[in-house]
């Protein structure tokens, strides 16, 4: 085999590996279970959280989703939106520390929601919506540990929490950031603000995807240039 042909093969192999690595990295980054929007004001009332569950398998579907809500900083007035094909089972837990509200003292809160009966096909995702009456105002974030069960019995545990300054773990739990009160002193965020926040989050995800695609195109362009140079030399 001539040196020119060897160089061409190496250039092609390098391009394929680089492109595959970039695409894999982009896929892994977007395959986690996430919550949308990813932030709310402390003490926000009458809002909705969407938990996005992607199916990472090439051959099996997601058939069960278990969402665990924090009870040390509970969400009050939780309601589950109906979801076609899925049945939601809600579990309440007695709170160690009751929460005082204008409507009285709350002693129980939702601690777990389990969706069964439906399926998320490979390469697809589902958004599971949960409405709340009020978010806590005494913490900076809420962690929602989640278990995702596939049709072959495999369970992916989205429960890992990263310490401040650490890299994102392999199976991170969805985290909702709770921001401080606004300058006007309002510590609530109405559900009307949710679509704008969700749109911003979706735009950010789209931008990341386009950025990864741009890197792949750049790699392919460089490889095409190298191919042309090597081919030109081989023809001389």
PDB file of C-alpha atoms in Angstrom:
ATOM      1  CA  UNK A   1       0.000   0.000   0.000  1.00  0.00           C
ATOM      2  CA  UNK A   2       1.457   3.436  -0.950  1.00  0.00           C
ATOM      3  CA  UNK A   3       2.286   6.084   1.636  1.00  0.00           C
ATOM      4  CA  UNK A   4      -0.404   8.306   0.148  1.00  0.00           C
ATOM      5  CA  UNK A   5      -3.083   5.654   0.648  1.00  0.00           C
ATOM      6  CA  UNK A   6      -1.871   5.009   4.195  1.00  0.00           C
ATOM      7  CA  UNK A   7      -2.059   8.724   4.989  1.00  0.00           C
ATOM      8  CA  UNK A   8      -5.560   8.914   3.569  1.00  0.00           C
ATOM      9  CA  UNK A   9      -6.734   5.987   5.668  1.00  0.00           C
ATOM     10  CA  UNK A  10      -5.230   7.502   8.813  1.00  0.00           C
ATOM     11  CA  UNK A  11      -6.825  10.868   8.091  1.00  0.00           C
ATOM     12  CA  UNK A  12     -10.229   9.221   7.589  1.00  0.00           C
ATOM     13  CA  UNK A  13      -9.916   7.136  10.744  1.00  0.00           C
ATOM     14  CA  UNK A  14      -8.868  10.146  12.807  1.00  0.00           C
ATOM     15  CA  UNK A  15     -11.830  12.134  11.528  1.00  0.00           C
ATOM     16  CA  UNK A  16     -14.303   9.367  12.333  1.00  0.00           C
ATOM     17  CA  UNK A  17     -12.945   8.931  15.857  1.00  0.00           C
ATOM     18  CA  UNK A  18     -12.968  12.664  16.560  1.00  0.00           C
ATOM     19  CA  UNK A  19     -16.509  13.090  15.272  1.00  0.00           C
ATOM     20  CA  UNK A  20     -17.737  10.067  17.218  1.00  0.00           C
ATOM     21  CA  UNK A  21     -16.144  11.367  20.414  1.00  0.00           C
ATOM     22  CA  UNK A  22     -17.813  14.771  20.028  1.00  0.00           C
ATOM     23  CA  UNK A  23     -21.211  13.299  19.248  1.00  0.00           C
ATOM     24  CA  UNK A  24     -20.955  10.886  22.168  1.00  0.00           C
ATOM     25  CA  UNK A  25     -20.031  13.698  24.533  1.00  0.00           C
ATOM     26  CA  UNK A  26     -22.981  15.775  23.333  1.00  0.00           C
ATOM     27  CA  UNK A  27     -25.345  12.815  23.730  1.00  0.00           C
ATOM     28  CA  UNK A  28     -24.178  11.999  27.258  1.00  0.00           C
ATOM     29  CA  UNK A  29     -24.449  15.632  28.326  1.00  0.00           C
ATOM     30  CA  UNK A  30     -28.099  15.827  27.261  1.00  0.00           C
ATOM     31  CA  UNK A  31     -29.219  12.370  28.419  1.00  0.00           C
ATOM     32  CA  UNK A  32     -29.613  13.076  32.130  1.00  0.00           C
ATOM     33  CA  UNK A  33     -32.973  13.321  33.883  1.00  0.00           C
ATOM     34  CA  UNK A  34     -33.479  17.060  34.364  1.00  0.00           C
ATOM     35  CA  UNK A  35     -35.982  19.506  35.853  1.00  0.00           C
ATOM     36  CA  UNK A  36     -37.376  22.476  33.916  1.00  0.00           C
ATOM     37  CA  UNK A  37     -37.165  25.308  34.647  1.00  0.00           C
ATOM     38  CA  UNK A  38     -33.929  24.756  36.546  1.00  0.00           C
ATOM     39  CA  UNK A  39     -34.523  27.683  38.935  1.00  0.00           C
ATOM     40  CA  UNK A  40     -37.348  29.348  40.829  1.00  0.00           C
ATOM     41  CA  UNK A  41     -37.616  32.076  43.435  1.00  0.00           C
ATOM     42  CA  UNK A  42     -37.625  30.999  47.063  1.00  0.00           C
ATOM     43  CA  UNK A  43     -41.165  30.649  48.343  1.00  0.00           C
ATOM     44  CA  UNK A  44     -42.625  30.727  44.812  1.00  0.00           C
ATOM     45  CA  UNK A  45     -46.305  29.841  44.594  1.00  0.00           C
ATOM     46  CA  UNK A  46     -48.583  28.171  42.054  1.00  0.00           C
ATOM     47  CA  UNK A  47     -45.952  26.884  39.631  1.00  0.00           C
ATOM     48  CA  UNK A  48     -45.169  23.799  37.572  1.00  0.00           C
ATOM     49  CA  UNK A  49     -42.016  21.676  37.359  1.00  0.00           C
ATOM     50  CA  UNK A  50     -41.405  19.412  34.357  1.00  0.00           C
ATOM     51  CA  UNK A  51     -39.141  16.419  34.849  1.00  0.00           C
ATOM     52  CA  UNK A  52     -37.634  15.383  31.514  1.00  0.00           C
ATOM     53  CA  UNK A  53     -36.802  11.684  31.243  1.00  0.00           C
ATOM     54  CA  UNK A  54     -34.810  10.634  28.140  1.00  0.00           C
ATOM     55  CA  UNK A  55     -34.418   6.992  27.099  1.00  0.00           C
ATOM     56  CA  UNK A  56     -30.698   6.278  26.674  1.00  0.00           C
ATOM     57  CA  UNK A  57     -31.036   2.677  25.513  1.00  0.00           C
ATOM     58  CA  UNK A  58     -30.785   1.603  21.879  1.00  0.00           C
ATOM     59  CA  UNK A  59     -33.128  -1.353  22.303  1.00  0.00           C
ATOM     60  CA  UNK A  60     -35.264  -1.047  25.467  1.00  0.00           C
ATOM     61  CA  UNK A  61     -37.959   1.394  26.594  1.00  0.00           C
ATOM     62  CA  UNK A  62     -38.376   3.215  29.894  1.00  0.00           C
ATOM     63  CA  UNK A  63     -41.393   1.709  31.673  1.00  0.00           C
ATOM     64  CA  UNK A  64     -41.230   3.186  35.179  1.00  0.00           C
ATOM     65  CA  UNK A  65     -40.163   6.494  36.696  1.00  0.00           C
ATOM     66  CA  UNK A  66     -39.865   7.086  40.444  1.00  0.00           C
ATOM     67  CA  UNK A  67     -39.431  10.667  41.594  1.00  0.00           C
ATOM     68  CA  UNK A  68     -38.458  11.372  45.207  1.00  0.00           C
ATOM     69  CA  UNK A  69     -39.362  14.790  46.583  1.00  0.00           C
ATOM     70  CA  UNK A  70     -37.386  16.287  49.494  1.00  0.00           C
ATOM     71  CA  UNK A  71     -39.153  16.228  52.845  1.00  0.00           C
ATOM     72  CA  UNK A  72     -36.617  18.233  54.832  1.00  0.00           C
ATOM     73  CA  UNK A  73     -37.648  21.210  52.663  1.00  0.00           C
ATOM     74  CA  UNK A  74     -41.018  20.026  51.352  1.00  0.00           C
ATOM     75  CA  UNK A  75     -43.061  21.238  48.399  1.00  0.00           C
ATOM     76  CA  UNK A  76     -46.569  22.113  49.535  1.00  0.00           C
ATOM     77  CA  UNK A  77     -49.777  21.490  47.626  1.00  0.00           C
ATOM     78  CA  UNK A  78     -48.290  19.044  45.105  1.00  0.00           C
ATOM     79  CA  UNK A  79     -50.538  17.919  42.238  1.00  0.00           C
ATOM     80  CA  UNK A  80     -49.666  15.543  39.393  1.00  0.00           C
ATOM     81  CA  UNK A  81     -50.709  16.360  35.839  1.00  0.00           C
ATOM     82  CA  UNK A  82     -52.379  13.470  33.949  1.00  0.00           C
ATOM     83  CA  UNK A  83     -50.055  11.929  31.378  1.00  0.00           C
ATOM     84  CA  UNK A  84     -51.387   9.848  28.482  1.00  0.00           C
ATOM     85  CA  UNK A  85     -50.601   6.161  28.908  1.00  0.00           C
ATOM     86  CA  UNK A  86     -49.151   6.591  32.385  1.00  0.00           C
ATOM     87  CA  UNK A  87     -50.617   6.041  35.846  1.00  0.00           C
ATOM     88  CA  UNK A  88     -49.227   8.133  38.692  1.00  0.00           C
ATOM     89  CA  UNK A  89     -49.094   6.854  42.267  1.00  0.00           C
ATOM     90  CA  UNK A  90     -48.535   9.524  44.932  1.00  0.00           C
ATOM     91  CA  UNK A  91     -47.049   8.767  48.351  1.00  0.00           C
ATOM     92  CA  UNK A  92     -47.419  11.125  51.322  1.00  0.00           C
ATOM     93  CA  UNK A  93     -45.072  11.269  54.306  1.00  0.00           C
ATOM     94  CA  UNK A  94     -45.526  12.793  57.738  1.00  0.00           C
ATOM     95  CA  UNK A  95     -43.068  15.653  58.152  1.00  0.00           C
ATOM     96  CA  UNK A  96     -40.544  15.608  60.990  1.00  0.00           C
ATOM     97  CA  UNK A  97     -40.953  19.362  61.227  1.00  0.00           C
ATOM     98  CA  UNK A  98     -44.453  20.662  60.396  1.00  0.00           C
ATOM     99  CA  UNK A  99     -44.665  23.733  58.177  1.00  0.00           C
ATOM    100  CA  UNK A 100     -46.721  26.718  59.295  1.00  0.00           C
ATOM    101  CA  UNK A 101     -48.643  28.559  56.590  1.00  0.00           C
ATOM    102  CA  UNK A 102     -51.346  31.227  56.467  1.00  0.00           C
ATOM    103  CA  UNK A 103     -53.857  28.429  55.958  1.00  0.00           C
ATOM    104  CA  UNK A 104     -52.692  26.420  58.948  1.00  0.00           C
ATOM    105  CA  UNK A 105     -49.976  23.928  59.888  1.00  0.00           C
ATOM    106  CA  UNK A 106     -48.967  21.323  57.302  1.00  0.00           C
ATOM    107  CA  UNK A 107     -47.983  17.962  58.783  1.00  0.00           C
ATOM    108  CA  UNK A 108     -47.854  15.820  55.630  1.00  0.00           C
ATOM    109  CA  UNK A 109     -46.292  16.312  52.195  1.00  0.00           C
ATOM    110  CA  UNK A 110     -45.772  14.332  49.007  1.00  0.00           C
ATOM    111  CA  UNK A 111     -42.498  12.396  49.184  1.00  0.00           C
ATOM    112  CA  UNK A 112     -42.697  10.179  46.100  1.00  0.00           C
ATOM    113  CA  UNK A 113     -44.431  10.015  42.732  1.00  0.00           C
ATOM    114  CA  UNK A 114     -44.257   6.842  40.637  1.00  0.00           C
ATOM    115  CA  UNK A 115     -45.324   6.681  36.994  1.00  0.00           C
ATOM    116  CA  UNK A 116     -46.059   3.262  35.455  1.00  0.00           C
ATOM    117  CA  UNK A 117     -48.022   1.776  32.563  1.00  0.00           C
ATOM    118  CA  UNK A 118     -46.533   3.851  29.752  1.00  0.00           C
ATOM    119  CA  UNK A 119     -43.220   3.765  27.944  1.00  0.00           C
ATOM    120  CA  UNK A 120     -40.522   6.066  26.626  1.00  0.00           C
ATOM    121  CA  UNK A 121     -39.161   4.566  23.404  1.00  0.00           C
ATOM    122  CA  UNK A 122     -35.421   4.472  22.633  1.00  0.00           C
ATOM    123  CA  UNK A 123     -34.217   7.844  21.395  1.00  0.00           C
ATOM    124  CA  UNK A 124     -37.237   9.670  22.828  1.00  0.00           C
ATOM    125  CA  UNK A 125     -38.097  11.511  26.036  1.00  0.00           C
ATOM    126  CA  UNK A 126     -41.144  12.327  28.152  1.00  0.00           C
ATOM    127  CA  UNK A 127     -41.898  15.364  30.328  1.00  0.00           C
ATOM    128  CA  UNK A 128     -43.670  14.553  33.587  1.00  0.00           C
ATOM    129  CA  UNK A 129     -45.364  17.647  35.051  1.00  0.00           C
ATOM    130  CA  UNK A 130     -45.780  18.316  38.759  1.00  0.00           C
ATOM    131  CA  UNK A 131     -47.634  21.379  40.050  1.00  0.00           C
ATOM    132  CA  UNK A 132     -46.932  22.890  43.456  1.00  0.00           C
ATOM    133  CA  UNK A 133     -48.721  25.339  45.727  1.00  0.00           C
ATOM    134  CA  UNK A 134     -45.580  26.697  47.372  1.00  0.00           C
ATOM    135  CA  UNK A 135     -41.823  26.115  47.352  1.00  0.00           C
ATOM    136  CA  UNK A 136     -39.730  26.348  50.528  1.00  0.00           C
ATOM    137  CA  UNK A 137     -37.937  29.608  51.293  1.00  0.00           C
ATOM    138  CA  UNK A 138     -35.273  28.253  53.661  1.00  0.00           C
ATOM    139  CA  UNK A 139     -32.876  26.512  51.242  1.00  0.00           C
ATOM    140  CA  UNK A 140     -30.833  27.371  48.146  1.00  0.00           C
ATOM    141  CA  UNK A 141     -31.714  24.274  46.123  1.00  0.00           C
ATOM    142  CA  UNK A 142     -33.897  21.194  45.984  1.00  0.00           C
ATOM    143  CA  UNK A 143     -32.662  17.766  44.877  1.00  0.00           C
ATOM    144  CA  UNK A 144     -35.075  15.322  43.262  1.00  0.00           C
ATOM    145  CA  UNK A 145     -33.563  11.850  43.236  1.00  0.00           C
ATOM    146  CA  UNK A 146     -35.022   9.716  40.453  1.00  0.00           C
ATOM    147  CA  UNK A 147     -35.038   6.036  39.506  1.00  0.00           C
ATOM    148  CA  UNK A 148     -35.554   5.092  35.849  1.00  0.00           C
ATOM    149  CA  UNK A 149     -36.523   1.485  35.075  1.00  0.00           C
ATOM    150  CA  UNK A 150     -36.153  -0.055  31.608  1.00  0.00           C
ATOM    151  CA  UNK A 151     -38.208  -2.848  30.045  1.00  0.00           C
ATOM    152  CA  UNK A 152     -35.329  -5.317  30.542  1.00  0.00           C
ATOM    153  CA  UNK A 153     -35.322  -4.650  34.293  1.00  0.00           C
ATOM    154  CA  UNK A 154     -32.295  -2.354  34.342  1.00  0.00           C
ATOM    155  CA  UNK A 155     -32.594   0.520  36.824  1.00  0.00           C
ATOM    156  CA  UNK A 156     -30.647   3.753  36.385  1.00  0.00           C
ATOM    157  CA  UNK A 157     -30.333   5.650  39.666  1.00  0.00           C
ATOM    158  CA  UNK A 158     -30.215   9.405  39.105  1.00  0.00           C
ATOM    159  CA  UNK A 159     -29.306  10.127  42.721  1.00  0.00           C
ATOM    160  CA  UNK A 160     -25.746  11.454  42.799  1.00  0.00           C
ATOM    161  CA  UNK A 161     -25.058  14.924  44.180  1.00  0.00           C
ATOM    162  CA  UNK A 162     -21.940  16.899  43.314  1.00  0.00           C
ATOM    163  CA  UNK A 163     -20.148  18.771  46.074  1.00  0.00           C
ATOM    164  CA  UNK A 164     -19.482  22.449  45.413  1.00  0.00           C
ATOM    165  CA  UNK A 165     -16.598  22.804  42.968  1.00  0.00           C
ATOM    166  CA  UNK A 166     -16.655  19.148  41.894  1.00  0.00           C
ATOM    167  CA  UNK A 167     -17.354  17.930  38.377  1.00  0.00           C
ATOM    168  CA  UNK A 168     -20.811  16.649  37.519  1.00  0.00           C
ATOM    169  CA  UNK A 169     -21.212  13.002  38.617  1.00  0.00           C
ATOM    170  CA  UNK A 170     -22.052  10.223  36.185  1.00  0.00           C
ATOM    171  CA  UNK A 171     -25.688   9.909  37.300  1.00  0.00           C
ATOM    172  CA  UNK A 172     -26.640  13.328  38.714  1.00  0.00           C
ATOM    173  CA  UNK A 173     -29.964  13.915  40.410  1.00  0.00           C
ATOM    174  CA  UNK A 174     -32.125  16.731  39.026  1.00  0.00           C
ATOM    175  CA  UNK A 175     -31.523  19.928  41.014  1.00  0.00           C
ATOM    176  CA  UNK A 176     -33.772  22.994  41.227  1.00  0.00           C
ATOM    177  CA  UNK A 177     -31.959  26.181  42.220  1.00  0.00           C
ATOM    178  CA  UNK A 178     -33.890  28.538  44.501  1.00  0.00           C
ATOM    179  CA  UNK A 179     -33.004  32.185  44.017  1.00  0.00           C
ATOM    180  CA  UNK A 180     -33.257  35.072  46.464  1.00  0.00           C
ATOM    181  CA  UNK A 181     -36.177  37.473  46.579  1.00  0.00           C
ATOM    182  CA  UNK A 182     -36.361  40.096  43.828  1.00  0.00           C
ATOM    183  CA  UNK A 183     -35.352  43.694  44.390  1.00  0.00           C
ATOM    184  CA  UNK A 184     -38.987  44.592  44.951  1.00  0.00           C
ATOM    185  CA  UNK A 185     -39.054  42.189  47.873  1.00  0.00           C
ATOM    186  CA  UNK A 186     -41.288  39.645  46.148  1.00  0.00           C
ATOM    187  CA  UNK A 187     -40.190  36.115  46.975  1.00  0.00           C
ATOM    188  CA  UNK A 188     -42.666  34.359  44.715  1.00  0.00           C
ATOM    189  CA  UNK A 189     -42.636  33.382  41.079  1.00  0.00           C
ATOM    190  CA  UNK A 190     -45.987  32.795  39.455  1.00  0.00           C
ATOM    191  CA  UNK A 191     -46.658  30.002  36.996  1.00  0.00           C
ATOM    192  CA  UNK A 192     -47.029  32.673  34.308  1.00  0.00           C
ATOM    193  CA  UNK A 193     -43.265  33.161  34.426  1.00  0.00           C
ATOM    194  CA  UNK A 194     -42.580  29.487  33.906  1.00  0.00           C
ATOM    195  CA  UNK A 195     -42.911  29.327  30.077  1.00  0.00           C
ATOM    196  CA  UNK A 196     -40.320  32.076  29.610  1.00  0.00           C
ATOM    197  CA  UNK A 197     -37.893  30.335  31.913  1.00  0.00           C
ATOM    198  CA  UNK A 198     -38.503  27.000  30.219  1.00  0.00           C
ATOM    199  CA  UNK A 199     -38.002  28.603  26.812  1.00  0.00           C
ATOM    200  CA  UNK A 200     -34.671  30.035  27.974  1.00  0.00           C
ATOM    201  CA  UNK A 201     -33.608  26.621  29.232  1.00  0.00           C
ATOM    202  CA  UNK A 202     -34.617  24.991  25.949  1.00  0.00           C
ATOM    203  CA  UNK A 203     -32.709  27.652  24.017  1.00  0.00           C
ATOM    204  CA  UNK A 204     -29.614  26.949  26.083  1.00  0.00           C
ATOM    205  CA  UNK A 205     -29.893  23.227  25.343  1.00  0.00           C
ATOM    206  CA  UNK A 206     -30.336  23.978  21.653  1.00  0.00           C
ATOM    207  CA  UNK A 207     -27.285  26.232  21.670  1.00  0.00           C
ATOM    208  CA  UNK A 208     -25.202  23.486  23.247  1.00  0.00           C
ATOM    209  CA  UNK A 209     -26.381  21.013  20.627  1.00  0.00           C
ATOM    210  CA  UNK A 210     -25.572  23.413  17.804  1.00  0.00           C
ATOM    211  CA  UNK A 211     -22.174  24.078  19.335  1.00  0.00           C
ATOM    212  CA  UNK A 212     -21.370  20.366  19.388  1.00  0.00           C
ATOM    213  CA  UNK A 213     -22.590  20.008  15.810  1.00  0.00           C
ATOM    214  CA  UNK A 214     -20.385  22.936  14.812  1.00  0.00           C
ATOM    215  CA  UNK A 215     -17.351  21.256  16.325  1.00  0.00           C
ATOM    216  CA  UNK A 216     -18.088  18.076  14.383  1.00  0.00           C
ATOM    217  CA  UNK A 217     -18.453  20.040  11.140  1.00  0.00           C
ATOM    218  CA  UNK A 218     -15.150  21.783  11.885  1.00  0.00           C
ATOM    219  CA  UNK A 219     -13.385  18.479  12.420  1.00  0.00           C
ATOM    220  CA  UNK A 220     -14.814  17.099   9.184  1.00  0.00           C
ATOM    221  CA  UNK A 221     -13.714  20.253   7.346  1.00  0.00           C
ATOM    222  CA  UNK A 222     -10.157  19.953   8.615  1.00  0.00           C
ATOM    223  CA  UNK A 223     -10.062  16.291   7.616  1.00  0.00           C
ATOM    224  CA  UNK A 224     -11.385  17.135   4.146  1.00  0.00           C
ATOM    225  CA  UNK A 225      -8.582  19.686   3.761  1.00  0.00           C
ATOM    226  CA  UNK A 226      -5.981  17.152   4.858  1.00  0.00           C
ATOM    227  CA  UNK A 227      -7.452  14.615   2.449  1.00  0.00           C
ATOM    228  CA  UNK A 228      -7.176  17.080  -0.426  1.00  0.00           C
ATOM    229  CA  UNK A 229      -3.552  17.908   0.418  1.00  0.00           C
ATOM    230  CA  UNK A 230      -2.503  14.266   0.662  1.00  0.00           C
ATOM    231  CA  UNK A 231      -4.349  13.408  -2.550  1.00  0.00           C
ATOM    232  CA  UNK A 232      -2.672  16.303  -4.350  1.00  0.00           C
ATOM    233  CA  UNK A 233       0.753  15.083  -3.256  1.00  0.00           C
ATOM    234  CA  UNK A 234      -0.053  11.545  -4.310  1.00  0.00           C
ATOM    235  CA  UNK A 235      -0.987  12.731  -7.782  1.00  0.00           C
ATOM    236  CA  UNK A 236       2.404  14.443  -8.326  1.00  0.00           C
TER     237      UNK A 236
END
